[in-house]
Coordinates of C-alpha atoms in Angstrom, one line a residue:
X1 CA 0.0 0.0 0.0
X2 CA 1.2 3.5 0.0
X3 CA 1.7 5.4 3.1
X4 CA -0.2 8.3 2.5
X5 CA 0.8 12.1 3.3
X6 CA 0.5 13.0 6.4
X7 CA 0.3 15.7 9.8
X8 CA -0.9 16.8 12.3
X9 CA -5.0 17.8 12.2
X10 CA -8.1 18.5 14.9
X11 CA -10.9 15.9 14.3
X12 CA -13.0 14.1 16.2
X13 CA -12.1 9.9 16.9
X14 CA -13.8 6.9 17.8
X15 CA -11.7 4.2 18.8
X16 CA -13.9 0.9 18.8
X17 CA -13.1 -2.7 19.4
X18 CA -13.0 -4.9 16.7
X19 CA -11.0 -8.0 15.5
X20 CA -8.5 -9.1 18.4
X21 CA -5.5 -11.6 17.8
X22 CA -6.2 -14.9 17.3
X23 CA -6.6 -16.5 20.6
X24 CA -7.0 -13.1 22.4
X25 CA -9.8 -11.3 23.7
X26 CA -10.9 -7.7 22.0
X27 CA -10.4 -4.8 24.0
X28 CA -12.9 -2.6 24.4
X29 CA -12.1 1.3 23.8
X30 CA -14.4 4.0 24.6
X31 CA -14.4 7.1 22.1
X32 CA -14.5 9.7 24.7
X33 CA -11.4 11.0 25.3
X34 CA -8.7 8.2 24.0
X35 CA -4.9 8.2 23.2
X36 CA -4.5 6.4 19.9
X37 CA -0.9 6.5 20.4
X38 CA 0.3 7.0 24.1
X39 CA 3.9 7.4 24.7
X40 CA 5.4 7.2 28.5
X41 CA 9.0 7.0 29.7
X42 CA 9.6 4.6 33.0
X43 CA 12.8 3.3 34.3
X44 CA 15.1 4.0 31.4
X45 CA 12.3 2.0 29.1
X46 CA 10.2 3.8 26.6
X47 CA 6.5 2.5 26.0
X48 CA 3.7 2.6 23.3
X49 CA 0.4 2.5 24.0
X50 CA -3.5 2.7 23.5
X51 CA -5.3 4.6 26.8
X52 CA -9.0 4.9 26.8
X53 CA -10.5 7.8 28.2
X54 CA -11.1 6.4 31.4
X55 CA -7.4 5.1 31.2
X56 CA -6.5 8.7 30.9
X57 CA -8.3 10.6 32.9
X58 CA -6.6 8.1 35.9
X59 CA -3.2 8.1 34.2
X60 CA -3.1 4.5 33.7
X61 CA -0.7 2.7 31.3
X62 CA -3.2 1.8 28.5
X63 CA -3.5 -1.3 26.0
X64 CA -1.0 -3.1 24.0
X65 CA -2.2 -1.6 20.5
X66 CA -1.7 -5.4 19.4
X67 CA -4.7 -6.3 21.5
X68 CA -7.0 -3.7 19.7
X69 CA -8.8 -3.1 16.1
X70 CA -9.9 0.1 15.4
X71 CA -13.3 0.4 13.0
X72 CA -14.7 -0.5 11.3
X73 CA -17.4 1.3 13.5
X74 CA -16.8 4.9 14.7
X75 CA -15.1 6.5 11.8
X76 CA -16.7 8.7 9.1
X77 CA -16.4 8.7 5.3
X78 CA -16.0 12.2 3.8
X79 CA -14.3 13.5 0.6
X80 CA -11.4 15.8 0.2
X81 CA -12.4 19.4 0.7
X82 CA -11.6 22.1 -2.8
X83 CA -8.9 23.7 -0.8
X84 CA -5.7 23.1 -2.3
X85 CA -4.2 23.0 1.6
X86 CA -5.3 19.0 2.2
X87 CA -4.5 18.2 -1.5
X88 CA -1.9 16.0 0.4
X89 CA -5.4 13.8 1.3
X90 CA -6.2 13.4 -2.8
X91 CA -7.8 15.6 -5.9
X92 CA -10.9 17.4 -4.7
X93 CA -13.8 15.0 -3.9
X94 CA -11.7 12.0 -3.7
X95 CA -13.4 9.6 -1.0
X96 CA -11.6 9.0 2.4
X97 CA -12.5 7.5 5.4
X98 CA -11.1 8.6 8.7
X99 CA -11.5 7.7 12.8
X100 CA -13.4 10.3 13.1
X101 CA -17.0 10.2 13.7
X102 CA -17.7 13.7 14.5
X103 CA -19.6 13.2 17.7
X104 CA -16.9 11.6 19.3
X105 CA -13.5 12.9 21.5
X106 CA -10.3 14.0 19.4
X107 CA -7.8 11.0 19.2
X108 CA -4.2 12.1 20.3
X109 CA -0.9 11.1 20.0
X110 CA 0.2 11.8 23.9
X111 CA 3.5 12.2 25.5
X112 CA 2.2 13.3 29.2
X113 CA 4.0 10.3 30.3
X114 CA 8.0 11.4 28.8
X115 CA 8.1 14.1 31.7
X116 CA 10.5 17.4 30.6
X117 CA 14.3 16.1 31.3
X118 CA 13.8 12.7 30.6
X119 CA 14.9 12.6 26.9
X120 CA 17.6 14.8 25.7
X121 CA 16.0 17.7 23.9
X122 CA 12.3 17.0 25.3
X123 CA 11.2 15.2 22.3
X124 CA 10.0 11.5 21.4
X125 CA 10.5 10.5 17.6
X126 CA 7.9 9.1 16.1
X127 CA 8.5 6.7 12.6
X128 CA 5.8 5.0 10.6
X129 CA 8.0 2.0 9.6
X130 CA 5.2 -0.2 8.0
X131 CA 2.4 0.4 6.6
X132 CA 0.5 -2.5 4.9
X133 CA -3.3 -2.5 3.3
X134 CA -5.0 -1.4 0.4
X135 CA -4.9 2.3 0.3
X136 CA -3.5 5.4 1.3
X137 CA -2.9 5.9 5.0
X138 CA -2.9 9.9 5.7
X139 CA -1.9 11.5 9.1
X140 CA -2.2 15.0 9.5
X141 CA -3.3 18.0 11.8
X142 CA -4.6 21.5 11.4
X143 CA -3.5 24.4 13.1
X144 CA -5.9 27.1 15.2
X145 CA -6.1 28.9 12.0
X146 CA -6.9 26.2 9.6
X147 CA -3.4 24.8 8.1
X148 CA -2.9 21.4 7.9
X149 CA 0.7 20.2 8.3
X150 CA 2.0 16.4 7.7
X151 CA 2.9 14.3 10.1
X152 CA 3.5 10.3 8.6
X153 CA 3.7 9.3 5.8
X154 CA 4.9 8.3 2.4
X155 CA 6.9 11.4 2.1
X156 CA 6.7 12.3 5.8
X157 CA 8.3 8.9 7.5
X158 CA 8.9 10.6 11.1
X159 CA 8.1 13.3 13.1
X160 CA 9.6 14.6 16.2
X161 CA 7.3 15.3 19.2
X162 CA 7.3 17.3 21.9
X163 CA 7.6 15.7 25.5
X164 CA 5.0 16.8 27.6
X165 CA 2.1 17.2 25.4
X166 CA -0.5 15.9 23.5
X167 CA -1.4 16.2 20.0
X168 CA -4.9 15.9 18.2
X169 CA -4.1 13.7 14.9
X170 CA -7.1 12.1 12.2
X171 CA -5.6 9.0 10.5
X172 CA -7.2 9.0 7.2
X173 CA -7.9 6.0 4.5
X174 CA -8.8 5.9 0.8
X175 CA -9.9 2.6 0.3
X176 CA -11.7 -0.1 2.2
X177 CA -9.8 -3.2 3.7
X178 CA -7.7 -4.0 6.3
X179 CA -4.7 -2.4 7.5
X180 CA -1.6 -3.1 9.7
X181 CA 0.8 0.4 10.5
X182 CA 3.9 -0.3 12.8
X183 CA 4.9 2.9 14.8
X184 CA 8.3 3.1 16.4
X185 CA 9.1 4.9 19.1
X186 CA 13.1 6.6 19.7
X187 CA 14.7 8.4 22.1
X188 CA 18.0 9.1 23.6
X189 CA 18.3 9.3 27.8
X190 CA 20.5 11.8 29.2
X191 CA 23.5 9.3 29.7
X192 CA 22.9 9.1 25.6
X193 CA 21.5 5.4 25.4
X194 CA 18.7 5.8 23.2
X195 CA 15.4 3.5 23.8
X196 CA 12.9 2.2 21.4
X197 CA 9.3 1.0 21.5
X198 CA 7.5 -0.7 18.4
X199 CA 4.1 -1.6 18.2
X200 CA 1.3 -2.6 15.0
X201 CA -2.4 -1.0 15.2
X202 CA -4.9 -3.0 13.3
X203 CA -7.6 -0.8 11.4
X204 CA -10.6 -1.7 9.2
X205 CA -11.8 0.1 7.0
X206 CA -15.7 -0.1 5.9
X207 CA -16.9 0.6 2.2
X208 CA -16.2 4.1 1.9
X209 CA -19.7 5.6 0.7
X210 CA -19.4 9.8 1.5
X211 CA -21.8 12.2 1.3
X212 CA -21.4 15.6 -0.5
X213 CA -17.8 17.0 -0.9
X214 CA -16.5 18.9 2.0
X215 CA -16.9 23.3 1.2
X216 CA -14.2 25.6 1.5
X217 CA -12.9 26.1 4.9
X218 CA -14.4 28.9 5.9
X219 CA -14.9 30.1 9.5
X220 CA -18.5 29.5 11.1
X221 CA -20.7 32.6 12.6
X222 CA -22.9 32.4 15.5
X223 CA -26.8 31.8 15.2
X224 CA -29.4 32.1 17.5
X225 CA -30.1 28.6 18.3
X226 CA -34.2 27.4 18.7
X227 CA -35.0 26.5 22.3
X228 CA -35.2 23.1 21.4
X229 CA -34.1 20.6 18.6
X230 CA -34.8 17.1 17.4
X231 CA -32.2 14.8 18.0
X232 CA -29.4 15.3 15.0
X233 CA -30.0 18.7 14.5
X234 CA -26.7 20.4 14.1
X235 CA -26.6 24.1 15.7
X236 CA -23.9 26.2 14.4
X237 CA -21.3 23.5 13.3
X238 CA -21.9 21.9 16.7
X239 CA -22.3 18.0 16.6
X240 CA -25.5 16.8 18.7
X241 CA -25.1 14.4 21.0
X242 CA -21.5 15.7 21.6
X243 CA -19.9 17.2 24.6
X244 CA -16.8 20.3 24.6
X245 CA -13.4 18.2 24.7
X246 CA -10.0 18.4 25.0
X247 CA -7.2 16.4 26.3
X248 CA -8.8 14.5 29.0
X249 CA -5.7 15.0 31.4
X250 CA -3.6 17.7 31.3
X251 CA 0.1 16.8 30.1
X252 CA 2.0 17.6 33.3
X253 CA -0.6 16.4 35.5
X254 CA 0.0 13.1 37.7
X255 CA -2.7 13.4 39.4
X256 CA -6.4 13.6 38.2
X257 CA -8.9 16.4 38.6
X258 CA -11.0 15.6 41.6
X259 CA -7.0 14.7 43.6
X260 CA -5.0 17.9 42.6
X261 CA -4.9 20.6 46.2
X262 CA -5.6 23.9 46.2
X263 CA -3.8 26.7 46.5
X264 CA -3.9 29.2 49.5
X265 CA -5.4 32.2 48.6
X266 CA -3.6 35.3 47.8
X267 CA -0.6 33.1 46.1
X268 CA -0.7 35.4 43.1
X269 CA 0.8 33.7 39.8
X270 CA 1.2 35.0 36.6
X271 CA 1.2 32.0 34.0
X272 CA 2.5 32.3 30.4
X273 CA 3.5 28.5 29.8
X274 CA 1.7 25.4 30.2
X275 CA -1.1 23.9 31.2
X276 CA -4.1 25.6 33.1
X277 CA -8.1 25.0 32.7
X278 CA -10.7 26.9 34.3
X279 CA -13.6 25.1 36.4
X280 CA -16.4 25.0 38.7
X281 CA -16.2 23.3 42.3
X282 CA -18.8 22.7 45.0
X283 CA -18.1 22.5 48.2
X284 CA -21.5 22.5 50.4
X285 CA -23.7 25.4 49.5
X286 CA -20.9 27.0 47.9
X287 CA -19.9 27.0 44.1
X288 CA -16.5 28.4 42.5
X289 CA -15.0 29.1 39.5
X290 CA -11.3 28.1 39.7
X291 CA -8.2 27.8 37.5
X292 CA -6.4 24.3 37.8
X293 CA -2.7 25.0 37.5
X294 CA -0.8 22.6 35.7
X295 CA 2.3 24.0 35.4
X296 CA 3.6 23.1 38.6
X297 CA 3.6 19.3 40.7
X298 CA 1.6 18.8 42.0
X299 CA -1.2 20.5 40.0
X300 CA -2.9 22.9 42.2
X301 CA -6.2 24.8 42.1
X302 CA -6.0 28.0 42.2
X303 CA -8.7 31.5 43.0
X304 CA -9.2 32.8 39.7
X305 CA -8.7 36.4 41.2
X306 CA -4.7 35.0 42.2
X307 CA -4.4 34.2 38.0
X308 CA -3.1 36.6 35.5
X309 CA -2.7 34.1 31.7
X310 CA 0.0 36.3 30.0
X311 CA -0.2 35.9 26.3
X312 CA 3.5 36.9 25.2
X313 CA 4.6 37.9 21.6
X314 CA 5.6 34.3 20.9
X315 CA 1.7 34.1 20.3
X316 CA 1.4 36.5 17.8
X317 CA 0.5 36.1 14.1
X318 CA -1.3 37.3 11.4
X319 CA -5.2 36.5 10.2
X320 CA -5.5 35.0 7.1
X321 CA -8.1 35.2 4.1
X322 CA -11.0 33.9 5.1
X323 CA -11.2 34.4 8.9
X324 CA -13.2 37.4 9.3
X325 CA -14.4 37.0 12.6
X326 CA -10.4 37.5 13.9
X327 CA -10.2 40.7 11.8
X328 CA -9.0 41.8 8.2
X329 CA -6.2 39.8 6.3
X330 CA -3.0 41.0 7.7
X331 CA -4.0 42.0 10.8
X332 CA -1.9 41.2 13.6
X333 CA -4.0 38.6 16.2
X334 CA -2.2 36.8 19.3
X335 CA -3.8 33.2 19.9
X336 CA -3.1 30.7 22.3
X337 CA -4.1 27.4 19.9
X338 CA -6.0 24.3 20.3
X339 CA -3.0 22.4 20.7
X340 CA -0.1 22.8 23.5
X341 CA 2.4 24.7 22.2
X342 CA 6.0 25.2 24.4
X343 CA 6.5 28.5 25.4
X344 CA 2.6 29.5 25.1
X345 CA 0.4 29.6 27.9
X346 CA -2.1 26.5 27.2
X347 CA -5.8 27.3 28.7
X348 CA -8.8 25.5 28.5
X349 CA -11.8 24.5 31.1
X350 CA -13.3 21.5 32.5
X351 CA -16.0 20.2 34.6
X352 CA -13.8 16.8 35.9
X353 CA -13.8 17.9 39.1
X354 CA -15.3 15.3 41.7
X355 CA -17.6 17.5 43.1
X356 CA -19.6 18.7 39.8
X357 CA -19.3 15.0 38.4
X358 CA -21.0 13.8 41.9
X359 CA -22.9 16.6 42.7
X360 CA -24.5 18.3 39.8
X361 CA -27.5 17.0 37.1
X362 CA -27.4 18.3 33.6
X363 CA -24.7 20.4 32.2
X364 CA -23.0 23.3 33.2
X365 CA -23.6 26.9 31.2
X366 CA -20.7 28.9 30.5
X367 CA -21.5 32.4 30.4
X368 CA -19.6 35.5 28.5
X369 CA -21.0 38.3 30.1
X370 CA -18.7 41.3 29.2
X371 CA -15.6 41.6 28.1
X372 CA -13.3 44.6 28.8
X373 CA -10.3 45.2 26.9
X374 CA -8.7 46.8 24.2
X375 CA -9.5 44.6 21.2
X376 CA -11.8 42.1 20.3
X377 CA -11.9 38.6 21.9
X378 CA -12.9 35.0 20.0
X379 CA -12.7 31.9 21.5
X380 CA -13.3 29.2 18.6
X381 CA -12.6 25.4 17.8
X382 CA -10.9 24.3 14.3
X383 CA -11.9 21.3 12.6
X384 CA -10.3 18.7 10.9
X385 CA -10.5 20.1 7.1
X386 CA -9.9 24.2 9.0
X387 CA -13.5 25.5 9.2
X388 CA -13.3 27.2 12.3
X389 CA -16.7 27.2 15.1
X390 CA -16.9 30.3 16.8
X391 CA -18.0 30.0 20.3
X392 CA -17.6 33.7 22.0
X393 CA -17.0 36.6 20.2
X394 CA -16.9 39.8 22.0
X395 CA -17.9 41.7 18.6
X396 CA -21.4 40.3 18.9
X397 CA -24.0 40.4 21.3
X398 CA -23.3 39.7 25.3
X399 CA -24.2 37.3 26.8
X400 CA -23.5 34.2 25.2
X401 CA -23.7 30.9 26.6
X402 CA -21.9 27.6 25.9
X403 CA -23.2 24.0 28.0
X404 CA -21.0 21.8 29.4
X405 CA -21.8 18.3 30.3
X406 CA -20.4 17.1 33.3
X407 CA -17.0 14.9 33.5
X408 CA -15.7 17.1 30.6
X409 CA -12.8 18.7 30.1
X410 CA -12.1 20.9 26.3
X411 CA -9.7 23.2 24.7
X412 CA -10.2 26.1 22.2
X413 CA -8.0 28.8 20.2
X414 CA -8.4 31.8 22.3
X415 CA -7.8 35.1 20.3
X416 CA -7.3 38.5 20.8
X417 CA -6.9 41.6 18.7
X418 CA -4.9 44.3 20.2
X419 CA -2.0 44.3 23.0
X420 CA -3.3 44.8 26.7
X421 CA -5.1 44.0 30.1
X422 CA -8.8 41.9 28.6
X423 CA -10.7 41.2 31.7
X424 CA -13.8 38.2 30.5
X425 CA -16.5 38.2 32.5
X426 CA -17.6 34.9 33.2
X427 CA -20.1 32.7 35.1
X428 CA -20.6 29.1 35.7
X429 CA -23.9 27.2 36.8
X430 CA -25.5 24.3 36.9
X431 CA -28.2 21.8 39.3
X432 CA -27.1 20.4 41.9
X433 CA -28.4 16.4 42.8
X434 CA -30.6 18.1 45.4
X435 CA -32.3 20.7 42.7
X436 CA -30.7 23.7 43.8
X437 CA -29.1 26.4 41.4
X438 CA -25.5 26.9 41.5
X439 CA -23.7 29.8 40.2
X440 CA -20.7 31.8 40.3
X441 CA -19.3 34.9 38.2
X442 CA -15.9 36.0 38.1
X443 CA -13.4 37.9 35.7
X444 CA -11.0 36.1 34.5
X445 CA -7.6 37.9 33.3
X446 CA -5.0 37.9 30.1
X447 CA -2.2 39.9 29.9
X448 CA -1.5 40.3 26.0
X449 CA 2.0 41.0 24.4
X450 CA 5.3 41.5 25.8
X451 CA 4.9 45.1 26.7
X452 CA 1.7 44.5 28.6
X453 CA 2.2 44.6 32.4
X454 CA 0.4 41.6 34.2
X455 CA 0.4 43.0 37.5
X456 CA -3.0 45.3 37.4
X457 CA -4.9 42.0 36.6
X458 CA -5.0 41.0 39.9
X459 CA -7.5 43.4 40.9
X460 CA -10.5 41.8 39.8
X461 CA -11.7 38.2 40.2
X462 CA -13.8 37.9 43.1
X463 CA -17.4 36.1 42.6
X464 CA -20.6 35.8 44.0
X465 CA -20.8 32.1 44.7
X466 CA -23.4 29.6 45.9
X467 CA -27.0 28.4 45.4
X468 CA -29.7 29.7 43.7
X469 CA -28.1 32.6 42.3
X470 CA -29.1 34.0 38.9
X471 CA -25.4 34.3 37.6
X472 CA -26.0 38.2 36.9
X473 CA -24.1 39.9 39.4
X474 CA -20.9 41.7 39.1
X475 CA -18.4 39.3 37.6
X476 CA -15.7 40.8 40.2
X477 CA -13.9 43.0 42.2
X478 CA -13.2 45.4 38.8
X479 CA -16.3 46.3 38.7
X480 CA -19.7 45.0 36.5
X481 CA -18.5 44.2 32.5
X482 CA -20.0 45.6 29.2
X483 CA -23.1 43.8 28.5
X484 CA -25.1 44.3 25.6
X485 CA -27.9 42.5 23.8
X486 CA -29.4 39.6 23.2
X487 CA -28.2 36.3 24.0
X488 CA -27.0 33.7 22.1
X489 CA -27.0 30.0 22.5
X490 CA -25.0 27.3 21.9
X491 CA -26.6 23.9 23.4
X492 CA -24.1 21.1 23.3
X493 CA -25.8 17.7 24.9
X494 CA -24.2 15.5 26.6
X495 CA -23.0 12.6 25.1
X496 CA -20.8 10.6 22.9
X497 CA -18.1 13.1 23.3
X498 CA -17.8 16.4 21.7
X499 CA -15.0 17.7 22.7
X500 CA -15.8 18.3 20.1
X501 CA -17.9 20.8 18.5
X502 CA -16.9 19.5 15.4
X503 CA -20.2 19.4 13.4
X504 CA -17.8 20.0 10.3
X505 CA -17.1 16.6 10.2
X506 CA -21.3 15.6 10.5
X507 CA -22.2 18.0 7.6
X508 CA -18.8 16.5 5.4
X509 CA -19.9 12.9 6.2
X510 CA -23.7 14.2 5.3
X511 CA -25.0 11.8 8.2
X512 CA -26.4 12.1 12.0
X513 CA -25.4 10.1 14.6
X514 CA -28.3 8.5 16.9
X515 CA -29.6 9.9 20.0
X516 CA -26.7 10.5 22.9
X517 CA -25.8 8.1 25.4
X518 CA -24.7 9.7 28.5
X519 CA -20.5 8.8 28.4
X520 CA -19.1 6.4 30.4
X521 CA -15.8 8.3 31.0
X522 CA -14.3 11.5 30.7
X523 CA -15.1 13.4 27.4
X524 CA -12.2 16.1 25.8
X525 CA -11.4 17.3 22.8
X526 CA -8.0 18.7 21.1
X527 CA -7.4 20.4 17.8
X528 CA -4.5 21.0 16.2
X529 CA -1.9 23.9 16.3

């Protein structure tokens, strides 16, 4: 077969048992939140695995890819979008099929387990050294803005890869059959022995039958979404039946979400590398919106009012043709992506915590309230062919709204205009078990560009916690935010696992999936960077 092109890409993945080795059992793999390849470093020995997202979300060591056969179930058959970015995929229209069902969690490639230090230069090689089927095999991911770059593949045999970090990835197929890919695994210890790890994923691939060919990537706009819709109605790009996701465990974390401590307050930090989510907790009566920090072990929780996320220049590019709702062509823009990126401050927000996944019923609604700041703000999600799903956007009406299903945790590409302090107003609720409202607004701070002093951020951030609140009181100690308008909202049920948002791949595959089924695990979804 031909190894097909390949890189890195956001998409949604389903990984699904299927045929097992003769004489072995299948495994069974939940398509919430897995890590199709998951890459760890333990007593001088380098492993390759497959982690379901219940594996992930408790750090264990995952499945022998051996023991495993992804599809045929759980992928999606699409055709090669007009833009000549993915012509690496095939000619325009050309059929593929890819793990990627659109209602499902992003798969990764993750290296969470090769901690920084471990490997000289912080990076993992990883070399497609066999690929044997049919077709074309094609990895690839997209960047926040909508570029695709190649990872393996015929041209592309390895890749380097980051310790530390997870990366969304949509393996691709043109033709139907069964297929064997050996990944290997390199890299040298500090005392300059180098270690190795090889391991052969079976796919199958059904009869490709696609619907309509994929449009132009071109970035979505919000709607004002009905107050209710029939099961497989797609709102604004957004998969039904899906649920926000991103890396189900953050890369530095060792611990999971309910088990990382909090900080004491008044332990200002100002954070401009690594991992971080925002997140409600209950404790009693009382309900918070906190920022998990990451970047230090053990992960701590942290008062958002403590937080200042400095966005430095590293951060800063331009917007390209075609993404209006960032500004004109040209225009400078700095945006934290998707994907982890070293050097760039990585947020994103969950609802893993012990206490909401216990204690609440339903989702929980993020609210944009205001935003103050010098330029404009997006917050959006890039899909696997670069069609981009705008979730906030401080140039339209305030407040918008965003639901959360519990056990969720989801990254975006957060972007903003102009240099300086933005302060987002936010607020968080949901039902507790007992029926009770919870709810809790607070401002949560970015420092943009270089030149931008962090420090005044910390004067805002405290909330108005607890039950029964109505989630419309001053978002913090800065004072009430702009408000203005109407809302708009963007319902995301809970089930089969969104993370993603990435109806993209639901109108390319031009088919619904079935009513949700509340997930068993953790959801999350990545995109690329």
């Amino acid at each position: 077969m031909r190894a097909g092109a390949a890189g890195f890409a956001v998409a949604v993945l389903a990984l699904t048992t299927g045929a097992a080795p003769a004489g072995a059992a299948a495994v069974p793999i939940e398509a919430a939140g897995a890590d199709l390849v998951s890459l760890s470093v333990a007593d001088n020995a380098l492993s390759l695995r497959v982690r379901d997202a219940a594996q992930v979300a408790r750090q264990a060591v995952g499945h022998d890819p051996a023991d495993v056969t992804l599809g045929p179930d759980g992928g999606v058959a699409v055709r090669v979008p007009p833009n000549p970015s993915f012509s690496f995929l095939g000619d325009p229209g050309k059929a593929i099929w890819s793990l990627t069902p659109g209602d499902s969690g992003l798969p990764t490639i993750d290296t969470s387990g090769v901690r920084r230090g471990a490997v000289r230069g912080d990076a993992v090689t990883l070399s497609l050294k066999a690929a044997e089927g049919p077709g074309t095999f094609t990895a690839y991911t997209v960047s926040g803005l909508g570029t695709p770059r190649r990872l393996l593949g015929e041209a592309e045999r390895e890749v380097a890869l980051p310790a530390a970090a997870r990366t969304p990835v949509v393996w691709a197929f043109d033709t139907a059959g069964d297929y064997r890919l050996t990944l290997v695994a390199s890299a040298t210890l500090p005392a300059g022995r180098t270690i190795t790890a090889e391991a052969t994923y079976r796919v199958t691939v059904p009869s490709i039958q696609p619907g309509p060919a994929a449009p132009l990537a071109a970035p979505a706009t919000p709607v004002e979404a009905p107050a209710s819709r029939s099961p497989g109605t797609t709102v604004r790009g957004i998969a039904p039946a899906t649920s926000l996701a991103a890396p189900a465990s953050p890369p530095a974390a060792a611990a999971s979400a309910a088990e990382a401590r909090s900080a004491a307050g008044g332990s200002r930090r100002v954070i401009s590398d690594g991992h971080v989510d925002m997140g409600p907790q209950l404790s009693g009566a009382d309900w918070a919106i906190r920022v998990r920090d990451d970047t230090v072990t053990p992960p701590v929780w942290r008062d958002i009012a403590d937080v200042v996320l400095q966005v430095k220049d590293n951060a800063k590019t331009t917007v390209p043709a075609g993404a209006d709702f960032l500004g004109k062509p040209g225009e400078a823009v700095w945006l934290l992506p998707q994907a982890q990126r070293a050097g760039i401050v990585w947020p994103g927000w969950n609802t893993q915590h012990e206490s909401v996944v216990t204690g609440t019923r339903g989702n929980v609604t993020w609210t944009l309230a205001g935003v103050d700041g010098p330029g404009r703000f997006t917050l959006f999600l890039t899909g696997s062919f670069g069609k981009a799903d705008v979730l906030f956007d401080s140039a339209k009406s305030l407040p918008q709204r965003l639901a959360i299903p519990p056990n969720t945790h989801a990254h975006g590409n957060w972007a903003f205009s102009r240099p300086g302090l933005y302060r987002l107003a936010v607020t968080m609720s949901a039902t507790t078990t007992t029926g009770r409202t919870a709810t809790d607004s607070r401002t949560l701070t970015f420092a943009v560009g270089d030149g931008t002093n962090p420090n005044p951020g910390f004067s805002g951030g405290s909330g108005t916690g607890g039950d029964g609140g109505t989630g419309d009181g001053d978002p913090g100690g800065s004072g009430r935010l702009p408000r203005t308008g109407e809302s708009w909202v963007v319902p995301v049920s809970a089930g089969g696992f969104l993370l993603v948002l990435i109806g993209a791949l639901l109108r390319l595959a031009g088919r619904r999936r079935g009513p949700a089924v509340a997930p068993a695990g953790p959801t999350h979804q990545e995109y690329g960077r």
